[in-house]
XYZ file of C-alpha atoms in Angstrom:
80
model
C 0.053 -11.173 -20.159
C 0.944 -12.461 -23.634
C 3.125 -9.603 -24.729
C 4.417 -6.390 -23.059
C 1.553 -3.862 -22.527
C 1.017 -0.437 -20.906
C -2.758 -0.572 -20.512
C -5.558 -2.978 -19.799
C -9.234 -2.322 -20.704
C -12.039 -4.095 -18.677
C -15.796 -4.084 -18.586
C -17.017 -2.031 -15.625
C -20.825 -1.441 -15.857
C -22.164 0.242 -12.653
C -18.923 -0.236 -10.684
C -17.045 2.273 -8.587
C -13.335 1.493 -8.644
C -11.056 2.162 -5.618
C -7.585 0.742 -5.162
C -6.046 -1.211 -8.077
C -2.705 -3.035 -8.054
C -1.119 -5.443 -10.493
C 1.656 -7.779 -9.519
C 3.693 -8.927 -12.501
C 5.716 -12.108 -13.160
C 8.794 -10.600 -11.429
C 6.794 -9.740 -8.281
C 6.928 -5.993 -8.946
C 3.706 -4.162 -7.953
C 2.302 -1.571 -10.351
C -0.363 0.986 -9.454
C -2.165 2.121 -12.586
C -4.128 5.238 -13.212
C -7.763 3.953 -13.537
C -10.169 5.823 -15.890
C -13.874 4.877 -15.973
C -15.689 5.551 -19.263
C -19.389 5.410 -18.397
C -20.472 5.743 -22.008
C -18.452 2.611 -22.996
C -18.988 0.847 -19.711
C -15.269 0.233 -19.528
C -12.340 0.764 -17.168
C -8.958 1.642 -18.607
C -5.876 0.868 -16.454
C -2.939 2.923 -17.677
C 0.504 1.922 -16.302
C 3.536 4.255 -16.129
C 5.900 1.467 -17.302
C 5.267 -1.364 -19.730
C 4.238 -4.579 -18.090
C 6.338 -7.578 -18.926
C 4.781 -10.681 -20.532
C 4.064 -13.609 -18.184
C 1.728 -14.389 -15.335
C 0.194 -11.529 -13.410
C -2.505 -10.856 -10.892
C -4.734 -7.821 -10.395
C -6.202 -6.671 -7.001
C -9.316 -4.397 -7.084
C -11.265 -2.599 -4.386
C -14.629 -1.822 -5.908
C -18.216 -1.118 -5.029
C -21.088 -2.498 -7.162
C -24.598 -3.850 -6.651
C -24.715 -7.585 -6.878
C -27.791 -8.248 -9.097
C -29.606 -10.849 -11.118
C -29.873 -8.649 -14.277
C -27.021 -10.528 -16.142
C -25.315 -7.154 -16.681
C -22.619 -5.525 -14.503
C -21.673 -7.361 -11.280
C -24.174 -10.257 -11.243
C -24.832 -13.665 -9.772
C -24.915 -16.761 -11.915
C -24.958 -20.478 -11.522
C -23.114 -23.155 -13.411
C -24.562 -26.662 -13.357
C -21.862 -29.158 -14.218
């Protein structure tokens, strides 16, 4: 996180979101209110408190179809 924030917006095409937790640089665990916007294909994570700048990790529980359509949750290969 480059600067303190209170929300994160992610792509979320054809995903069902369950549990979400963010662990910030201090080790504090934040549980945001997730909002799916199907028309924008986005997920907004709103946090009660501002998140401090620094390294963080997000844990998601989600359901989605793994596909080859190159949209949503999809497989891809990288040839070095």
